[in-house]
mmCIF file of C-alpha atoms in Angstrom:
data_model
loop_
_atom_site.group_PDB
_atom_site.id
_atom_site.type_symbol
_atom_site.label_atom_id
_atom_site.label_comp_id
_atom_site.label_asym_id
_atom_site.label_seq_id
_atom_site.Cartn_x
_atom_site.Cartn_y
_atom_site.Cartn_z
ATOM 1 C CA LYS A 28 0.000 0.000 0.000
ATOM 2 C CA ASN A 29 1.285 3.464 -0.850
ATOM 3 C CA GLN A 30 1.629 5.391 2.380
ATOM 4 C CA VAL A 31 3.261 8.515 3.761
ATOM 5 C CA GLU A 32 3.879 8.635 7.515
ATOM 6 C CA GLN A 33 4.944 11.827 9.302
ATOM 7 C CA SER A 34 6.344 12.360 12.764
ATOM 8 C CA PRO A 35 5.923 13.866 15.199
ATOM 9 C CA GLN A 36 2.211 14.566 14.934
ATOM 10 C CA SER A 37 2.789 17.925 16.622
ATOM 11 C CA LEU A 38 5.544 19.847 18.328
ATOM 12 C CA ILE A 39 6.035 23.083 20.223
ATOM 13 C CA ILE A 40 9.309 24.994 19.941
ATOM 14 C CA LEU A 41 10.637 28.275 21.254
ATOM 15 C CA GLU A 42 11.179 31.120 18.846
ATOM 16 C CA GLY A 43 14.731 31.055 17.514
ATOM 17 C CA LYS A 44 15.227 27.331 18.013
ATOM 18 C CA ASN A 45 15.668 24.702 15.308
ATOM 19 C CA CYS A 46 13.491 21.665 14.671
ATOM 20 C CA THR A 47 13.372 18.665 12.354
ATOM 21 C CA LEU A 48 10.295 16.933 10.974
ATOM 22 C CA GLN A 49 10.338 13.394 9.622
ATOM 23 C CA CYS A 50 8.613 11.701 6.702
ATOM 24 C CA ASN A 51 8.738 7.995 5.829
ATOM 25 C CA TYR A 52 7.073 6.647 2.719
ATOM 26 C CA THR A 53 6.338 3.389 0.934
ATOM 27 C CA VAL A 54 5.113 4.967 -2.312
ATOM 28 C CA SER A 55 6.349 3.202 -5.427
ATOM 29 C CA PRO A 56 7.364 3.835 -8.122
ATOM 30 C CA PHE A 57 8.784 7.061 -6.759
ATOM 31 C CA SER A 58 8.720 10.269 -8.768
ATOM 32 C CA ASN A 59 9.395 13.117 -6.375
ATOM 33 C CA LEU A 60 8.871 14.284 -2.790
ATOM 34 C CA ARG A 61 7.479 17.640 -1.758
ATOM 35 C CA TRP A 62 7.112 19.549 1.459
ATOM 36 C CA TYR A 63 4.222 21.967 1.852
ATOM 37 C CA LYS A 64 3.432 24.545 4.532
ATOM 38 C CA GLN A 65 -0.231 25.000 5.394
ATOM 39 C CA ASP A 66 -1.327 27.903 7.552
ATOM 40 C CA THR A 67 -4.553 27.445 9.499
ATOM 41 C CA GLY A 68 -7.570 27.890 7.236
ATOM 42 C CA ARG A 69 -5.465 28.237 4.091
ATOM 43 C CA GLY A 70 -4.350 26.006 1.259
ATOM 44 C CA PRO A 71 -0.893 24.359 1.277
ATOM 45 C CA VAL A 72 2.046 26.249 -0.213
ATOM 46 C CA SER A 73 4.972 24.431 -1.802
ATOM 47 C CA LEU A 74 8.321 24.709 0.013
ATOM 48 C CA THR A 75 10.578 22.199 -1.765
ATOM 49 C CA ILE A 76 10.484 19.535 -4.465
ATOM 50 C CA MET A 77 13.111 16.775 -4.708
ATOM 51 C CA THR A 78 13.526 14.068 -7.295
ATOM 52 C CA PHE A 79 15.285 10.729 -6.881
ATOM 53 C CA SER A 80 18.734 12.138 -7.608
ATOM 54 C CA GLU A 81 18.520 15.052 -5.181
ATOM 55 C CA ASN A 82 19.322 14.556 -1.494
ATOM 56 C CA THR A 83 18.967 18.098 -0.217
ATOM 57 C CA LYS A 84 17.045 21.235 -1.159
ATOM 58 C CA SER A 85 16.844 24.558 0.658
ATOM 59 C CA ASN A 86 14.290 27.344 0.644
ATOM 60 C CA GLY A 87 15.404 30.104 2.989
ATOM 61 C CA ARG A 88 15.380 28.744 6.534
ATOM 62 C CA TYR A 89 13.816 25.467 5.364
ATOM 63 C CA THR A 90 16.098 22.583 4.351
ATOM 64 C CA ALA A 91 14.719 19.279 3.111
ATOM 65 C CA THR A 92 16.700 16.070 2.793
ATOM 66 C CA LEU A 93 15.866 12.886 0.947
ATOM 67 C CA ASP A 94 17.252 9.372 1.263
ATOM 68 C CA ALA A 95 15.596 7.459 -1.567
ATOM 69 C CA ASP A 96 17.244 4.197 -0.498
ATOM 70 C CA THR A 97 15.658 4.198 2.960
ATOM 71 C CA LYS A 98 12.585 6.142 1.739
ATOM 72 C CA GLN A 99 12.974 8.833 4.344
ATOM 73 C CA SER A 100 12.882 12.596 4.195
ATOM 74 C CA SER A 101 13.268 15.343 6.745
ATOM 75 C CA LEU A 102 12.458 19.033 6.883
ATOM 76 C CA HIS A 103 14.708 21.175 9.052
ATOM 77 C CA ILE A 104 13.580 24.611 10.182
ATOM 78 C CA THR A 105 16.408 26.889 11.275
ATOM 79 C CA ALA A 106 16.015 29.793 13.703
ATOM 80 C CA SER A 107 12.241 29.398 13.921
ATOM 81 C CA GLN A 108 9.970 32.417 13.762
ATOM 82 C CA LEU A 109 6.406 32.895 14.980
ATOM 83 C CA SER A 110 5.264 32.836 11.349
ATOM 84 C CA ASP A 111 6.545 29.267 11.042
ATOM 85 C CA SER A 112 3.576 28.093 13.112
ATOM 86 C CA ALA A 113 1.683 25.901 10.632
ATOM 87 C CA SER A 114 1.119 22.350 9.502
ATOM 88 C CA TYR A 115 3.916 20.873 7.386
ATOM 89 C CA ILE A 116 2.823 18.225 4.934
ATOM 90 C CA CYS A 117 5.015 15.683 3.175
ATOM 91 C CA VAL A 118 3.741 14.648 -0.259
ATOM 92 C CA VAL A 119 5.153 11.838 -2.375
ATOM 93 C CA SER A 120 4.349 11.538 -6.055
ATOM 94 C CA ARG A 121 3.902 8.154 -7.744
ATOM 95 C CA LEU A 122 4.975 7.946 -11.340
ATOM 96 C CA PHE A 123 2.484 6.832 -13.978
ATOM 97 C CA ILE A 124 3.855 6.307 -17.448
ATOM 98 C CA MET A 125 1.567 6.055 -20.418
ATOM 99 C CA THR A 126 2.480 5.638 -24.054
ATOM 100 C CA THR A 127 2.230 9.345 -24.732
ATOM 101 C CA ASP A 128 2.451 10.972 -21.351
ATOM 102 C CA SER A 129 3.513 10.589 -17.782
ATOM 103 C CA TRP A 130 2.165 12.102 -14.643
ATOM 104 C CA GLY A 131 2.422 11.915 -10.911
ATOM 105 C CA LYS A 132 -0.230 10.878 -8.422
ATOM 106 C CA PHE A 133 0.201 12.541 -5.085
ATOM 107 C CA GLN A 134 0.089 10.768 -1.728
ATOM 108 C CA PHE A 135 -0.245 13.203 1.187
ATOM 109 C CA GLY A 136 0.919 12.668 4.741
ATOM 110 C CA ALA A 137 -1.245 13.781 7.655
ATOM 111 C CA GLY A 138 1.117 16.633 8.471
ATOM 112 C CA THR A 139 3.091 17.790 11.509
ATOM 113 C CA GLN A 140 1.548 20.686 13.414
ATOM 114 C CA VAL A 141 4.310 23.101 14.496
ATOM 115 C CA VAL A 142 3.668 25.767 17.106
ATOM 116 C CA VAL A 143 6.370 28.380 17.677
ATOM 117 C CA THR A 144 6.050 30.212 20.983
ATOM 118 C CA PRO A 145 7.671 33.524 22.008
ATOM 119 C CA GLU B 13 0.643 37.286 -8.143
ATOM 120 C CA ALA B 14 -1.818 34.875 -9.764
ATOM 121 C CA GLU B 15 -3.930 32.807 -7.387
ATOM 122 C CA VAL B 16 -6.373 29.944 -7.453
ATOM 123 C CA ALA B 17 -9.766 31.414 -6.591
ATOM 124 C CA GLN B 18 -12.375 29.453 -4.678
ATOM 125 C CA SER B 19 -15.848 30.337 -3.510
ATOM 126 C CA PRO B 20 -17.532 30.376 -1.164
ATOM 127 C CA ARG B 21 -14.971 30.429 1.660
ATOM 128 C CA TYR B 22 -17.468 28.980 4.099
ATOM 129 C CA LYS B 23 -20.647 26.994 3.596
ATOM 130 C CA ILE B 24 -23.105 25.728 6.186
ATOM 131 C CA THR B 25 -25.825 23.406 5.008
ATOM 132 C CA GLU B 26 -28.243 20.876 6.359
ATOM 133 C CA LYS B 27 -28.054 17.174 5.758
ATOM 134 C CA SER B 28 -29.667 16.076 2.463
ATOM 135 C CA GLN B 29 -29.280 19.501 0.869
ATOM 136 C CA ALA B 30 -27.256 20.158 -2.279
ATOM 137 C CA VAL B 31 -24.046 22.215 -2.199
ATOM 138 C CA ALA B 32 -21.721 23.454 -4.908
ATOM 139 C CA PHE B 33 -18.190 24.804 -4.830
ATOM 140 C CA TRP B 34 -16.489 26.815 -7.538
ATOM 141 C CA CYS B 35 -12.822 27.030 -8.515
ATOM 142 C CA ASP B 36 -11.003 29.263 -10.975
ATOM 143 C CA PRO B 37 -7.441 28.027 -11.546
ATOM 144 C CA ILE B 38 -4.441 30.123 -12.449
ATOM 145 C CA SER B 39 -4.679 31.227 -16.064
ATOM 146 C CA GLY B 40 -3.005 28.776 -18.425
ATOM 147 C CA HIS B 41 -2.970 25.884 -15.978
ATOM 148 C CA ALA B 42 -4.168 22.763 -17.749
ATOM 149 C CA THR B 43 -4.444 20.543 -14.686
ATOM 150 C CA LEU B 44 -7.016 21.080 -11.956
ATOM 151 C CA TYR B 45 -7.451 19.073 -8.771
ATOM 152 C CA TRP B 46 -10.184 18.865 -6.156
ATOM 153 C CA TYR B 47 -9.135 17.640 -2.705
ATOM 154 C CA ARG B 48 -11.024 16.993 0.516
ATOM 155 C CA GLN B 49 -9.194 17.609 3.781
ATOM 156 C CA ILE B 50 -10.628 16.427 7.077
ATOM 157 C CA LEU B 51 -9.356 18.294 10.134
ATOM 158 C CA GLY B 52 -6.014 16.907 11.264
ATOM 159 C CA GLN B 53 -5.426 14.919 8.101
ATOM 160 C CA GLY B 54 -3.711 15.513 4.777
ATOM 161 C CA PRO B 55 -5.677 16.323 1.622
ATOM 162 C CA GLU B 56 -7.270 13.427 -0.250
ATOM 163 C CA LEU B 57 -7.668 13.651 -4.022
ATOM 164 C CA LEU B 58 -11.271 13.561 -5.201
ATOM 165 C CA VAL B 59 -10.867 14.312 -8.907
ATOM 166 C CA GLN B 60 -8.174 15.459 -11.321
ATOM 167 C CA PHE B 61 -8.794 17.160 -14.667
ATOM 168 C CA GLN B 62 -6.449 17.582 -17.610
ATOM 169 C CA ASP B 63 -8.112 20.399 -19.563
ATOM 170 C CA GLU B 64 -11.787 19.333 -19.631
ATOM 171 C CA SER B 65 -11.134 15.604 -19.277
ATOM 172 C CA VAL B 66 -11.176 13.626 -16.048
ATOM 173 C CA VAL B 67 -7.800 11.938 -15.468
ATOM 174 C CA ASP B 68 -8.517 10.407 -12.073
ATOM 175 C CA ASP B 69 -11.775 10.201 -10.133
ATOM 176 C CA SER B 70 -11.151 6.884 -8.439
ATOM 177 C CA GLN B 71 -11.713 8.350 -4.950
ATOM 178 C CA LEU B 72 -14.781 10.416 -5.852
ATOM 179 C CA PRO B 73 -18.005 9.087 -4.219
ATOM 180 C CA LYS B 74 -19.923 9.171 -7.478
ATOM 181 C CA ASP B 75 -23.288 8.403 -5.930
ATOM 182 C CA ARG B 76 -23.358 11.878 -4.420
ATOM 183 C CA PHE B 77 -20.407 13.856 -5.774
ATOM 184 C CA SER B 78 -19.989 15.248 -9.265
ATOM 185 C CA ALA B 79 -17.409 17.532 -10.839
ATOM 186 C CA GLU B 80 -17.165 19.265 -14.151
ATOM 187 C CA ARG B 81 -14.786 21.515 -16.033
ATOM 188 C CA LEU B 82 -16.769 22.182 -19.164
ATOM 189 C CA LYS B 83 -14.481 24.597 -21.017
ATOM 190 C CA GLY B 84 -11.263 23.434 -19.466
ATOM 191 C CA VAL B 85 -10.973 26.534 -17.292
ATOM 192 C CA ASP B 86 -13.051 26.903 -14.131
ATOM 193 C CA SER B 87 -14.620 23.965 -12.342
ATOM 194 C CA THR B 88 -17.562 23.119 -10.105
ATOM 195 C CA LEU B 89 -17.759 20.380 -7.478
ATOM 196 C CA LYS B 90 -21.238 19.388 -6.346
ATOM 197 C CA ILE B 91 -22.518 17.258 -3.480
ATOM 198 C CA GLN B 92 -26.106 16.028 -3.502
ATOM 199 C CA PRO B 93 -27.321 15.069 -0.997
ATOM 200 C CA ALA B 94 -24.856 16.271 1.631
ATOM 201 C CA GLU B 95 -24.157 13.998 4.601
ATOM 202 C CA LEU B 96 -22.734 14.768 8.033
ATOM 203 C CA GLY B 97 -19.465 13.044 7.098
ATOM 204 C CA ASP B 98 -18.927 15.487 4.237
ATOM 205 C CA SER B 99 -17.951 18.232 6.681
ATOM 206 C CA ALA B 100 -14.396 19.125 5.664
ATOM 207 C CA MET B 101 -12.234 21.637 3.826
ATOM 208 C CA TYR B 102 -12.519 21.331 0.044
ATOM 209 C CA LEU B 103 -9.355 22.480 -1.683
ATOM 210 C CA CYS B 104 -8.839 23.230 -5.342
ATOM 211 C CA ALA B 105 -5.375 23.234 -6.870
ATOM 212 C CA SER B 106 -3.970 23.806 -10.320
ATOM 213 C CA SER B 107 -0.699 23.190 -12.106
ATOM 214 C CA LEU B 108 0.719 24.011 -15.496
ATOM 215 C CA THR B 109 0.696 20.403 -16.570
ATOM 216 C CA THR B 110 1.024 16.897 -15.213
ATOM 217 C CA SER B 111 3.659 15.959 -17.737
ATOM 218 C CA ALA B 112 6.533 17.802 -16.082
ATOM 219 C CA LEU B 113 7.506 15.721 -13.089
ATOM 220 C CA ARG B 114 8.526 18.742 -11.051
ATOM 221 C CA HIS B 115 5.408 20.795 -11.699
ATOM 222 C CA ILE B 116 4.179 22.829 -8.751
ATOM 223 C CA GLN B 117 0.623 22.625 -7.468
ATOM 224 C CA TYR B 118 -0.892 25.930 -6.424
ATOM 225 C CA PHE B 119 -3.720 25.652 -3.923
ATOM 226 C CA GLY B 120 -6.670 27.905 -3.325
ATOM 227 C CA ALA B 121 -7.724 28.987 0.169
ATOM 228 C CA GLY B 122 -10.407 26.297 0.229
ATOM 229 C CA THR B 123 -14.083 26.093 1.096
ATOM 230 C CA ARG B 124 -14.921 25.042 4.642
ATOM 231 C CA LEU B 125 -18.118 22.970 4.580
ATOM 232 C CA SER B 126 -20.164 22.267 7.688
ATOM 233 C CA VAL B 127 -23.097 19.871 7.373
ATOM 234 C CA LEU B 128 -25.605 20.095 10.238
#
C-alpha cells in the first residue's frame, strides 16, 4: 500500500530554536517528494520539491533532505519564527507512465503541526 | 501574483441539501485538482482534470459527488445530498501540466463545509 507517515504529529518549539520533521514513505514507483506549509484555514504552499537524484534542497530557513534508499525525508527549520507556526505536509508523487504521457499521483501525509512560541 | 480562486470560503448546510463549490485556476494551468481535507489529516484527491477531461476520479463518491470543467478553465464540485461526514475543507489546486515531473501545485484557500 502506498503510504506517507509523518512524525511527530505535533511539536512546540521556542522562537529562535531549530526543529526537524520526519517523513517515511512506501510509495512506489517514486517520482518526487514535496514539502508543503499550510497555515490554518489556508491552502498548502509548496516549500521544496526533490527528485530521486537530489538529497537536499533549501528554501530560505527550510532545508529538506531525501534518502531514496531508505525512503525517508526530513524538513529542518532553522532559527524558527512565529510565522513558522503551521502544519507541514510531506507529499510523495507516484509515477504513472503512459504511451504518450507521464504524470504523478500525489500521496499526502497527515502533516506535523508546528507551534512556535515567544 | 496569480492565485487559485475558490468560492464560497465557508458553507453551512443541512443534511440532504445540495451544495456546490467553484474554482477558478491560475490562467493557463491545464491541470485542476479537487481535494477533501478532514481536520487533522492531509488532503485526499477527489478528482483530477487535464483540460476538460477527467484523469482520475477513483476516490470520488460518485453516488453523491460530481465535478465538471466544461471549457477546461473553471470547475464546479457538487454534493447532492450532503451527509454529516462530508464536513471538511474542500481544496482546489492547479498546475501548469502533469507531464513535467517537477510541476508545482498551487492551492486555493479552500471552502470550509459544515453539514448540520
